[in-house]
Coordinates of C-alpha atoms and ligand atoms in Angstrom, one line a residue:
X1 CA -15.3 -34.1 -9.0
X2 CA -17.0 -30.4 -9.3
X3 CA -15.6 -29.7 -13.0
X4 CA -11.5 -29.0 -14.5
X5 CA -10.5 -25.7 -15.2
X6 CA -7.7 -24.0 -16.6
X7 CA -7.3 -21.9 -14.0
X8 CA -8.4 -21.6 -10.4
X9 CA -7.7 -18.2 -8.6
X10 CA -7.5 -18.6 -4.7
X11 CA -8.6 -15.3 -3.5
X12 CA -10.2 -12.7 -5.0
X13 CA -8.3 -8.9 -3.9
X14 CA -6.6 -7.1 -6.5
X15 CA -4.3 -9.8 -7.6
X16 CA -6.5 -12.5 -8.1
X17 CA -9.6 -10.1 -10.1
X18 CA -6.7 -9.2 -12.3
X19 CA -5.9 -12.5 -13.3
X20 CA -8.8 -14.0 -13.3
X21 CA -10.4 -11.6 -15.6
X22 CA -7.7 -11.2 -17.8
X23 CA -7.7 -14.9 -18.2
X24 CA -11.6 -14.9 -18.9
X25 CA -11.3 -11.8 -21.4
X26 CA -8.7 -14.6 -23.3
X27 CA -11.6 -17.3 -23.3
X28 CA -9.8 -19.1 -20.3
X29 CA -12.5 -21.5 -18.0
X30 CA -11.9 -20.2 -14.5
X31 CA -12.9 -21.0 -11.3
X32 CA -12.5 -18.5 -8.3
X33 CA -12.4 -19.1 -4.8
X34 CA -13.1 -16.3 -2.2
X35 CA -13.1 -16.9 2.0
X36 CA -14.3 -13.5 2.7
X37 CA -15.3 -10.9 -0.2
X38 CA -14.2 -10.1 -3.8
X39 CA -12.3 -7.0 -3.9
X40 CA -9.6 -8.2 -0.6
X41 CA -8.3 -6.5 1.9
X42 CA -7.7 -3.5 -0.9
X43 CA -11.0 -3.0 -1.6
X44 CA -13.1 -3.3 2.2
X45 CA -10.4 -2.6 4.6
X46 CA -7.4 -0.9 3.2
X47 CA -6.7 1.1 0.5
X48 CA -9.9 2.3 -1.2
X49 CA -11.7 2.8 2.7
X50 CA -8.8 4.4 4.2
X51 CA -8.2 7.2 0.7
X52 CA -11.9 7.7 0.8
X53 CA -11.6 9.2 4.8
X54 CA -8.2 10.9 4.1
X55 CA -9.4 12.9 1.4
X56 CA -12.4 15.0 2.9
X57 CA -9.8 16.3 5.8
X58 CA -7.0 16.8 2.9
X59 CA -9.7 18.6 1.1
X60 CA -10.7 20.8 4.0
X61 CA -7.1 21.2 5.2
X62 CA -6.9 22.6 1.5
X63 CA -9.8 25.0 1.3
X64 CA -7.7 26.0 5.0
X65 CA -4.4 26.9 3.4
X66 CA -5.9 28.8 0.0
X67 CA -6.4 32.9 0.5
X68 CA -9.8 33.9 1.3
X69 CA -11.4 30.3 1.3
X70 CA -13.0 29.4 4.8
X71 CA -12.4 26.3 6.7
X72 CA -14.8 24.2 5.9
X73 CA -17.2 21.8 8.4
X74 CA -16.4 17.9 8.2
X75 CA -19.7 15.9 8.8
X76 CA -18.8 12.7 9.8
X77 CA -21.9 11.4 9.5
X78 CA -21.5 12.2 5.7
X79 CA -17.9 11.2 5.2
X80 CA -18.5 7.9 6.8
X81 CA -21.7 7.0 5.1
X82 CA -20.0 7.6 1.3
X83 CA -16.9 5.8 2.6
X84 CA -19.5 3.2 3.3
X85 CA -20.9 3.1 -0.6
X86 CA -17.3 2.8 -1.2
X87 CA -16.8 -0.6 0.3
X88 CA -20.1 -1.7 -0.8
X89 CA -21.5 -1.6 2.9
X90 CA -19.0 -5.4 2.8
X91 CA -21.5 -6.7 0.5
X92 CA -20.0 -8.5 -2.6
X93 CA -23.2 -9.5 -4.2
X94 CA -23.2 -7.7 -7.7
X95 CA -19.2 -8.5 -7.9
X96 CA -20.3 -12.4 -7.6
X97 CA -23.0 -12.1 -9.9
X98 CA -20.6 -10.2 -12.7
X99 CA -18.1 -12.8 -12.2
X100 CA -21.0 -15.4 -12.7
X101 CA -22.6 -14.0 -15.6
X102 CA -19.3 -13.7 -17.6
X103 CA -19.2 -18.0 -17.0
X104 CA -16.8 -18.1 -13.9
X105 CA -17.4 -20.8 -11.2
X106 CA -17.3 -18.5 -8.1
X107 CA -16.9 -20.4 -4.9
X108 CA -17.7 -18.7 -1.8
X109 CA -15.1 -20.6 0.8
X110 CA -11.9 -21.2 2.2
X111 CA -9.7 -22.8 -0.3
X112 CA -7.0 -26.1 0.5
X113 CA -4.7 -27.4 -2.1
X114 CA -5.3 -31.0 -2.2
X115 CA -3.2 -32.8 -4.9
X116 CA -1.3 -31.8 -7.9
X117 CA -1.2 -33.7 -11.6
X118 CA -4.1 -32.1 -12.2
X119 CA -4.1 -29.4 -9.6
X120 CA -7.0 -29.9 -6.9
X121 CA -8.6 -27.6 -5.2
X122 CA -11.2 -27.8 -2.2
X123 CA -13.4 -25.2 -0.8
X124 CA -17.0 -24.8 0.5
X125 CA -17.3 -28.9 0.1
X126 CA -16.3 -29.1 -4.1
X127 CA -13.4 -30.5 -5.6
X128 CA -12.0 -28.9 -8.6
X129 CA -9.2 -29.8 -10.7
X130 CA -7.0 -27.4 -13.1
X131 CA -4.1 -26.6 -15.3
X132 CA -2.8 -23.9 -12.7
X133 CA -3.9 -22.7 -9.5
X134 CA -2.9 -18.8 -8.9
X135 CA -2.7 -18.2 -5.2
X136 CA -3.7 -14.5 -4.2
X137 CA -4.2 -15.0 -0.9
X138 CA -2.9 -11.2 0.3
X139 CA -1.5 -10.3 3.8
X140 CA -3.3 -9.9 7.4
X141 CA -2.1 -7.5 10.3
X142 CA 0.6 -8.4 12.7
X143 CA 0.0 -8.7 15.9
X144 CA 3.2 -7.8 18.0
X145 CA 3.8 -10.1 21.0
X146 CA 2.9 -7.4 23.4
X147 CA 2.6 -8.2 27.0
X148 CA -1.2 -7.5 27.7
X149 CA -2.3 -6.7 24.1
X150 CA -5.8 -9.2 24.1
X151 CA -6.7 -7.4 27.3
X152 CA -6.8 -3.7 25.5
X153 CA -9.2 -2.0 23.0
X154 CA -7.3 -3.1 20.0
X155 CA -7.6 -1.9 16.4
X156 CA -6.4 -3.2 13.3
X157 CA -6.5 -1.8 10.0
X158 CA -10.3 -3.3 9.3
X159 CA -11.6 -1.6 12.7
X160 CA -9.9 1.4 11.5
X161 CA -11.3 1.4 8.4
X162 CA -14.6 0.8 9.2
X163 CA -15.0 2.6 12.3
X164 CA -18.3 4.5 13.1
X165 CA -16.9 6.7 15.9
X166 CA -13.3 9.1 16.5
X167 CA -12.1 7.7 19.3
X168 CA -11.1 10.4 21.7
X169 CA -7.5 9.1 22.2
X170 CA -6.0 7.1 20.1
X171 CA -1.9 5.4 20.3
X172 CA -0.8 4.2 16.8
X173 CA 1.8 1.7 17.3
X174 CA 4.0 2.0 14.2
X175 CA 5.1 4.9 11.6
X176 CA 5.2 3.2 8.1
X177 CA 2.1 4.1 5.6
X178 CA -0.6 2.9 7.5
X179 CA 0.3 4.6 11.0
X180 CA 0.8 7.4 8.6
X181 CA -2.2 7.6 7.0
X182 CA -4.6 6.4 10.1
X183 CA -2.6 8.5 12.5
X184 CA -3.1 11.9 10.3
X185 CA -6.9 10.9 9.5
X186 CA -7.6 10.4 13.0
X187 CA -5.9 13.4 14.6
X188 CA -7.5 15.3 11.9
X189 CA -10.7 14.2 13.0
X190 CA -10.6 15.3 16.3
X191 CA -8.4 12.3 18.3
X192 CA -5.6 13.3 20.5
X193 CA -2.8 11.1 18.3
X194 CA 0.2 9.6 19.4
X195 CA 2.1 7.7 17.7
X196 CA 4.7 5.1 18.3
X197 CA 7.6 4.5 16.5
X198 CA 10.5 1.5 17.8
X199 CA 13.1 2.7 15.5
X200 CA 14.8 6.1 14.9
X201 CA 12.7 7.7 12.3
X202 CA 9.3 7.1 10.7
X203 CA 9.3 5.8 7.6
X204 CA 12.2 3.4 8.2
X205 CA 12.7 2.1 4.6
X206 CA 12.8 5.2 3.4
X207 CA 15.4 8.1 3.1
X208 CA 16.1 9.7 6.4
X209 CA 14.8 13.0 4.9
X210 CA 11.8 11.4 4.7
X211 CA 11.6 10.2 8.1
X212 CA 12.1 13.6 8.8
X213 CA 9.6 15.2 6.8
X214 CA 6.7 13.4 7.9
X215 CA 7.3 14.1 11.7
X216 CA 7.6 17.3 11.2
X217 CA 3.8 16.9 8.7
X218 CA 2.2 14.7 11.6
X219 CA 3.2 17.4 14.0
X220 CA 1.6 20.0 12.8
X221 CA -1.4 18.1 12.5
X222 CA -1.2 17.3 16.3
X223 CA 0.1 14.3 16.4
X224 CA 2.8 13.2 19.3
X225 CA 5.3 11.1 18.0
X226 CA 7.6 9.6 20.0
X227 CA 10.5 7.5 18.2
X228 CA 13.1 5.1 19.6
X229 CA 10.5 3.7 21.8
X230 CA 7.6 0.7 21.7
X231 CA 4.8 -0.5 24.1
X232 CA 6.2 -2.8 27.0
X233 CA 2.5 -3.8 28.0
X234 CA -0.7 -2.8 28.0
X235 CA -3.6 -3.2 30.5
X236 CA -7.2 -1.6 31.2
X237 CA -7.7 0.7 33.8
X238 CA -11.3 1.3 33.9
X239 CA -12.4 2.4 30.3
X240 CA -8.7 3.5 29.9
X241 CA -6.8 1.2 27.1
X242 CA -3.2 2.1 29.0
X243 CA 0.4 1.6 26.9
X244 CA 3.5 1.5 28.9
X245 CA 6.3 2.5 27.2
X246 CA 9.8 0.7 26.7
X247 CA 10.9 3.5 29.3
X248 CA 7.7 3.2 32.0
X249 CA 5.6 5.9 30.8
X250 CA 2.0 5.7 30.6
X251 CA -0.5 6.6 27.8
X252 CA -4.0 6.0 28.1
X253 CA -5.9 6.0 25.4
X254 CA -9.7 4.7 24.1
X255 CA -7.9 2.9 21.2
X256 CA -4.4 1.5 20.3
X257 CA -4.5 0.7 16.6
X258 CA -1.5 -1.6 15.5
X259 CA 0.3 -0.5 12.4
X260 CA 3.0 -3.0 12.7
X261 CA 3.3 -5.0 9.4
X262 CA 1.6 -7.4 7.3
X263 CA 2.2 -11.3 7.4
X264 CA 1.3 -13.5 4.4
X265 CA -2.0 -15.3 4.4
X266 CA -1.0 -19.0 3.4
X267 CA -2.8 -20.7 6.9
X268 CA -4.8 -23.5 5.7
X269 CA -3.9 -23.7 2.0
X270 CA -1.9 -26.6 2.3
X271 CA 0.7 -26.0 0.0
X272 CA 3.2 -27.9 2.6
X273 CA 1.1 -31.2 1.9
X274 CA 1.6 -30.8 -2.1
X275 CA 5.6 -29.8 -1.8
X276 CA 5.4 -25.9 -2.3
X277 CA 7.2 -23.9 0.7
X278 CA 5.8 -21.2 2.4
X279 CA 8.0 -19.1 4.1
X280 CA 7.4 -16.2 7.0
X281 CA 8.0 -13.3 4.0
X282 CA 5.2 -15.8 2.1
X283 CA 5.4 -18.2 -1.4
X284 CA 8.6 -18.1 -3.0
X285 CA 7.9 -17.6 -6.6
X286 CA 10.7 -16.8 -9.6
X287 CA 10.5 -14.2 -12.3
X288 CA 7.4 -15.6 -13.6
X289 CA 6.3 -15.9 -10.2
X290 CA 5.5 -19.2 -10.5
X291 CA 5.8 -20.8 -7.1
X292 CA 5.9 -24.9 -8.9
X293 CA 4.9 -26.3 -12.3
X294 CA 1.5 -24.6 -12.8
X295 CA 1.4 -23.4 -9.4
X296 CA 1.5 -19.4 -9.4
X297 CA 1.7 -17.0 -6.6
X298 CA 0.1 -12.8 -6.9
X299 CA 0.1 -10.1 -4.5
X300 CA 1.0 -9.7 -0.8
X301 CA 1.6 -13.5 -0.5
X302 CA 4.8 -13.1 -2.2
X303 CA 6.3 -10.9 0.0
X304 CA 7.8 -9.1 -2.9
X305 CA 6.5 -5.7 -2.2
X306 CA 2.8 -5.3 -0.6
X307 CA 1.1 -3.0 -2.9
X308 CA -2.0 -3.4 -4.8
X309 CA -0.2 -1.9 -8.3
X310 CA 2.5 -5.0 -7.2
X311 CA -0.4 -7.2 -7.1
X312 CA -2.0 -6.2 -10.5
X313 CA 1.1 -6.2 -12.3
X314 CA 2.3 -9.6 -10.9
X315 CA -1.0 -10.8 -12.1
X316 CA -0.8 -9.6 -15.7
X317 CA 2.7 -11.1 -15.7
X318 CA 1.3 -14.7 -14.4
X319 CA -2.0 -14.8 -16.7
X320 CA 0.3 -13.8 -19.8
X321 CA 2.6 -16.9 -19.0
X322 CA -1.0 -18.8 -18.4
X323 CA -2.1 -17.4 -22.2
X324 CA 1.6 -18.5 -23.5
X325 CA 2.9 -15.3 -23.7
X326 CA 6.9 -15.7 -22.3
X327 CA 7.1 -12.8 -19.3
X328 CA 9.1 -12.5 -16.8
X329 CA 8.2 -9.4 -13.7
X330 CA 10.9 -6.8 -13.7
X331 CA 10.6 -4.6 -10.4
X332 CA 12.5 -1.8 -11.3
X333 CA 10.7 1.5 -10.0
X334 CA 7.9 0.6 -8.6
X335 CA 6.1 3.9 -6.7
X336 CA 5.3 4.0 -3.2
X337 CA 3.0 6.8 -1.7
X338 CA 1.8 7.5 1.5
X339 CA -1.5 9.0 0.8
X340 CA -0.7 12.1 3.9
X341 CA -1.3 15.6 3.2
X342 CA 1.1 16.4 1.9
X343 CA 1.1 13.4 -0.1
X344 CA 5.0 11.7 0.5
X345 CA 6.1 9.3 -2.4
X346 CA 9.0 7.8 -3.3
X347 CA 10.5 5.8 -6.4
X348 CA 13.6 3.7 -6.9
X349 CA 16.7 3.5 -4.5
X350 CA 17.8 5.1 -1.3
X351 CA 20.9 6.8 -1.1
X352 CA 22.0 4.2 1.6
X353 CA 20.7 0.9 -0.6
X354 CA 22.5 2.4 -3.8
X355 CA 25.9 2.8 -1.6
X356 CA 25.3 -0.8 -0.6
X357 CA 25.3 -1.7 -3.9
X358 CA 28.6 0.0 -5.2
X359 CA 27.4 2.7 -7.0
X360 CA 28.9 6.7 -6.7
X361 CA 25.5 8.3 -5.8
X362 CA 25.1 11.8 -6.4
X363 CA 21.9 13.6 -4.6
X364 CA 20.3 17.0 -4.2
X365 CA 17.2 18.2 -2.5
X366 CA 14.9 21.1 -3.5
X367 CA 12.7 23.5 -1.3
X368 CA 9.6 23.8 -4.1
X369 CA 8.3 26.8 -2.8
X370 CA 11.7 28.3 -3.0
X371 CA 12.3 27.7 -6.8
X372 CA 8.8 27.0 -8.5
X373 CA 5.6 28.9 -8.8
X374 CA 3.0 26.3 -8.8
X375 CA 3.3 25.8 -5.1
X376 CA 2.5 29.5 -4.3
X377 CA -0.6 29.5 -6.6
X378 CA -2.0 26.1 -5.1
X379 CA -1.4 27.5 -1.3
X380 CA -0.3 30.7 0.8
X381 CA 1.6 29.0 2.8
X382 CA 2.8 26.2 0.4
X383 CA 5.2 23.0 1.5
X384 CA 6.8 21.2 -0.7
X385 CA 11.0 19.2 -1.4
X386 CA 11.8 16.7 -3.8
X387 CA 14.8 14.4 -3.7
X388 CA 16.7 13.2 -6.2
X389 CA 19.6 10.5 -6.7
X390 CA 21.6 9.9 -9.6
X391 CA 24.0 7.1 -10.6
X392 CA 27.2 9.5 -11.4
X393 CA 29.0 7.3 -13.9
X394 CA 26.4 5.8 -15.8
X395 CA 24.8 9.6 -15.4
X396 CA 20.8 8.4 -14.8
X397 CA 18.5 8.8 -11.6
X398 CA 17.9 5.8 -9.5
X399 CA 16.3 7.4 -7.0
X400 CA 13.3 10.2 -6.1
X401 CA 11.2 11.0 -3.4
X402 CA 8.7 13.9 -2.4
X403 CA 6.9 15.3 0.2
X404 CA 4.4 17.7 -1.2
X405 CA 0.5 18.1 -2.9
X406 CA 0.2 15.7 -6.0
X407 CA 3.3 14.1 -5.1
X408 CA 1.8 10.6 -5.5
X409 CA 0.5 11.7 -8.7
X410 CA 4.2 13.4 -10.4
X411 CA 6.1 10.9 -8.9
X412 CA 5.4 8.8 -12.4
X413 CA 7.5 11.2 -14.0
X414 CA 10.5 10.2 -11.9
X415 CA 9.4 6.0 -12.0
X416 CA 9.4 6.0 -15.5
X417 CA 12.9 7.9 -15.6
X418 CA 14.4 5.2 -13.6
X419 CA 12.7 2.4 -15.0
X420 CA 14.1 3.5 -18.8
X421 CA 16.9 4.6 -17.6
X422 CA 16.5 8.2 -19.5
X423 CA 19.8 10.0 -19.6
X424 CA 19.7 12.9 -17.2
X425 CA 20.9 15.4 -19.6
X426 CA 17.6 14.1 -21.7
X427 CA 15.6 14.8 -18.6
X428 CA 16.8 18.5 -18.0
X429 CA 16.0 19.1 -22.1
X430 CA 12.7 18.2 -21.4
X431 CA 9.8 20.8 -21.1
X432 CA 7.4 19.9 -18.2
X433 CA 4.0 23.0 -18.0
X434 CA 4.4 25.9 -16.1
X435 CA 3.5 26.6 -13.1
X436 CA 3.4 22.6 -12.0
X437 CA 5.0 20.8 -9.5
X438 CA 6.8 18.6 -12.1
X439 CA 8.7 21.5 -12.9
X440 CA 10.8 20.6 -9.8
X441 CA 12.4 18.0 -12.0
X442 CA 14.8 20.2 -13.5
X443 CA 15.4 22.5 -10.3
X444 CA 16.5 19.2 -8.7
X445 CA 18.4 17.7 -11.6
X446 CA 20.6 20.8 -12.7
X447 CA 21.5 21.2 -8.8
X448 CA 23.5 17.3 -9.1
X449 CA 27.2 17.6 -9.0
X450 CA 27.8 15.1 -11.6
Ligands
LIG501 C1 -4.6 0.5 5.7 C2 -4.0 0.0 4.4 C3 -3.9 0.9 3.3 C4 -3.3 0.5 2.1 N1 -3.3 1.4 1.1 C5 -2.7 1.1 -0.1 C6 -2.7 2.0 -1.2 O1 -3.2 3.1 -1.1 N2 -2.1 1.6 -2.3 C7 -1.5 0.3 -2.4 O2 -1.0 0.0 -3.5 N3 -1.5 -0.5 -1.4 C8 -2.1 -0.2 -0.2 N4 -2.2 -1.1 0.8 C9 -1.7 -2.5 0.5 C10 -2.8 -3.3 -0.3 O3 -3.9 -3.4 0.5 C11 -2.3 -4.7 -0.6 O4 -1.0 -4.7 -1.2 C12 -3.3 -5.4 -1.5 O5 -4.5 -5.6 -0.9 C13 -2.7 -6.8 -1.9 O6 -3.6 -7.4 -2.8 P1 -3.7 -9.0 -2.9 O7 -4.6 -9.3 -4.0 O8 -2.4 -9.6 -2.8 O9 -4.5 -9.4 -1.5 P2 -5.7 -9.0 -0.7 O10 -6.3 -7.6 -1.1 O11 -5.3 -9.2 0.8 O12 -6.8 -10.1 -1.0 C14 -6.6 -11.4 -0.8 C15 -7.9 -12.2 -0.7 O13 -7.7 -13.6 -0.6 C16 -8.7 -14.1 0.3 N5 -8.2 -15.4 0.8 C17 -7.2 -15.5 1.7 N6 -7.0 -16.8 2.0 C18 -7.9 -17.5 1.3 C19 -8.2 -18.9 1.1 N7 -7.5 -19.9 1.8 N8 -9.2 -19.2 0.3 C20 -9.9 -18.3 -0.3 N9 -9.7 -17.0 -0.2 C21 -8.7 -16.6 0.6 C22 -8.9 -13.0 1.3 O14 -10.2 -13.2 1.9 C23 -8.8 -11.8 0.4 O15 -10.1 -11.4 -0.1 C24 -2.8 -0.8 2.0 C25 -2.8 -1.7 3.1 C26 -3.4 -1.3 4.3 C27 -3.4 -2.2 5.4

């Protein structure tokens, strides 16, 4: 036996670092166990790679769009060699060492749950015992069962993330974030985009404005986006990565990146053999997301919203009921942003989920450049709406969403609205700076028919 702990974190992304170190900063022994590198998919391969390439073309599409600046040059050669300082050029040497000199056991390994009463734990040949075990094992690209897929020049999010060279043509299959934020990055870098979409809008969780809105945003980037229709097969022809479509058209392309979900990582833990249930949407865990006695579960492996602010806060949740601090996780509000340019976020409920749920919605939508000043001193020819939804009986928002600059930034205004349920008469009394796009608040609040 390799030592007890009071804690062992399985995996090491944003959910698991959370925990882990709050649990150290509280005196806690912990052991963490990492397959690949500390930092997750977040760190190397998803969010912090894909904002680092998104913001030199935002930037330049910027300098593009303000009076009497100049477009200026990308250097790819630049851009990719600071995006590769910030995923540590996949080294996570120094972060092992800093977990090891504050007295964590790291283990560099794939980790099993092998028993429980103590917990044990194997990877990389040790057996470890524990108190709890927090399993933050995070998500991995889907795969769609496409008819010739293995045969094609496939990306996933890592290759994208990582790539050295723009393709020339490139098919994203899927319009959520990521084909979002890869599509626009690519197309802005030179690769003739098109982009696939099997429902009716992008953004399909979304409001339909939305959906809207960011067709219309990828389109004047370049991008083609076809909705309503998905590959049917795919085979090489020559160099050529070709997609047929639903309908028989052809694409050829030198890359088809898939941007078509996440599915939880729980292969090999074992958590079958010690009685905890893993389902396709990942570990089911309760409002303490604890998944059994001891047993917690962080991050994309619950399923309950994949997000690395989801992760963190799950984590905080789950080492306070580890320090003996009662919590329980209340999702209410949580922001999601698409990191385009413009940025498109969005906070709380959709008209169409709040109707579901029985309550007499009341919305309105804004043109900012129509009602505020702040858009026409940030651009000349500035872009901007905000949405708003409002509960009309118990008079509060429950809903916002943006497509505009900053939007993932002034979206907090509207998350912490919902999530304190502020009166809106409170809200139009407030006072937000002039000229700023939060100003929009009250444009879009005093236009509700309540
Ligand atoms: C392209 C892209 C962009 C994104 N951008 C954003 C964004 O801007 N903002 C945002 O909030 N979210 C973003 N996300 C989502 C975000 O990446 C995830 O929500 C986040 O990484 C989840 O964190 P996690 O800790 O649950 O898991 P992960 O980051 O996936 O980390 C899990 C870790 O567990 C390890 N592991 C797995 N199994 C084992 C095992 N058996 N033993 C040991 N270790 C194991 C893995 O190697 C990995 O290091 C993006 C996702 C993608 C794909």
């Amino acid at each position: 036996m390799d030592g007890h702990y009071d804690a062992i974190v399985i995996g090491m992304g944003p959910g698991g670092e959370v925990a882990a170190s709050r649990l150290v900063e509280h005196g806690r022994r912990v052991a963490v166990v990492e397959r690949e590198l500390i930092g997750g998919e977040c760190g190397y391969w998803a969010c912090i790679p894909s904002k680092t390439l998104l913001r030199p073309v935002e930037a330049r599409a910027e300098a593009g769009a303000v009076a009497g600046l100049d477009t200026p040059r990308a250097d790819w050669a630049a851009i990719r060699a600071y995006r590769d300082g910030m995923i540590r050029h996949l080294d996570d040497g120094r972060q092992v060492a800093g977990y090891r000199d504050q007295g964590v056991t790291v283990v560099k390994g794939a980790a099993r749950v092998t028993g429980r009463d103590p917990w044990r734990v194997e990877a990389d040949g040790r057996v470890m015992t524990a108190d709890h075990v927090i399993v933050a094992t995070g998500s991995a690209a889907v795969r769609p069962p496409v008819d010739g897929l293995d045969g094609v020049e496939v990306w996933t999010n890592r290759e994208a993330t990582t790539l050295t060279d723009i393709p020339g043509r490139t098919v994203v299959v899927g319009g959520n974030a990521v084909g979002l934020e890869l599509g626009q990055f690519l197309a802005r870098m030179g690769s003739a985009v098109t982009l696939l979409q099997r429902g009716p809008r992008l953004m399909s969780r979304e409001d339909p404005r939305i959906g809207e809105l960011a067709a219309e945003v990828l389109g004047r980037d370049g991008v083609d986006v076809r909705t309503g229709t998905e590959p049917r097969r795919m085979f090489r022809d020559g160099a050529d990565s070709v997609v047929e479509l639903a309908g028989g058209e052809r694409i050829a392309a030198d890359v088809v990146l898939l941007a078509t979900g996440r599915t939880p990582r729980t292969d090999g833990l074992g958590l079958a053999d010690v009685g905890v249930e893993a389902g396709p949407r990942g570990i089911a865990v309760d409002e303490r997301c604890r998944a059994a006695d001891g047993l917690w579960a962080v991050g994309d492996v619950t399923g309950v919203a994949l997000f690395t602010h989801v992760a963190k806060y799950q984590a905080r949740v789950v080492a306070d009921n580890i320090l003996g601090i009662d919590r329980t996780a209340d999702y209410t509000a949580v922001p999601r942003v698409v990191f385009s340019d413009p940025e498109i976020a969005a906070v709380g409920s959709t008209a169409e989920q709040a109707r579901a749920a029985g309550v007499d919605v009341v919305a309105a939508e804004v043109d900012l450049p129509s009602g505020l000043a702040r858009p026409w001193t940030y651009a000349a020819e500035p872009f901007g709406r905000l949405g708003v939804l409002a509960d009309r009986r118990r008079r509060v928002l429950i809903g916002a969403w943006a497509v505009s600059p900053l939007a993932g930034e002034w979206i907090h205004t509207a998350a912490l609205a919902i999530r304190e349920a502020i009166p809106i008469d409170r809200l139009t009394d407030g006072i937000p700076q002039f000229p700023t796009y939060s100003e929009g608040y009250i444009l879009a609040l005093e236009q509700l028919d309540l």
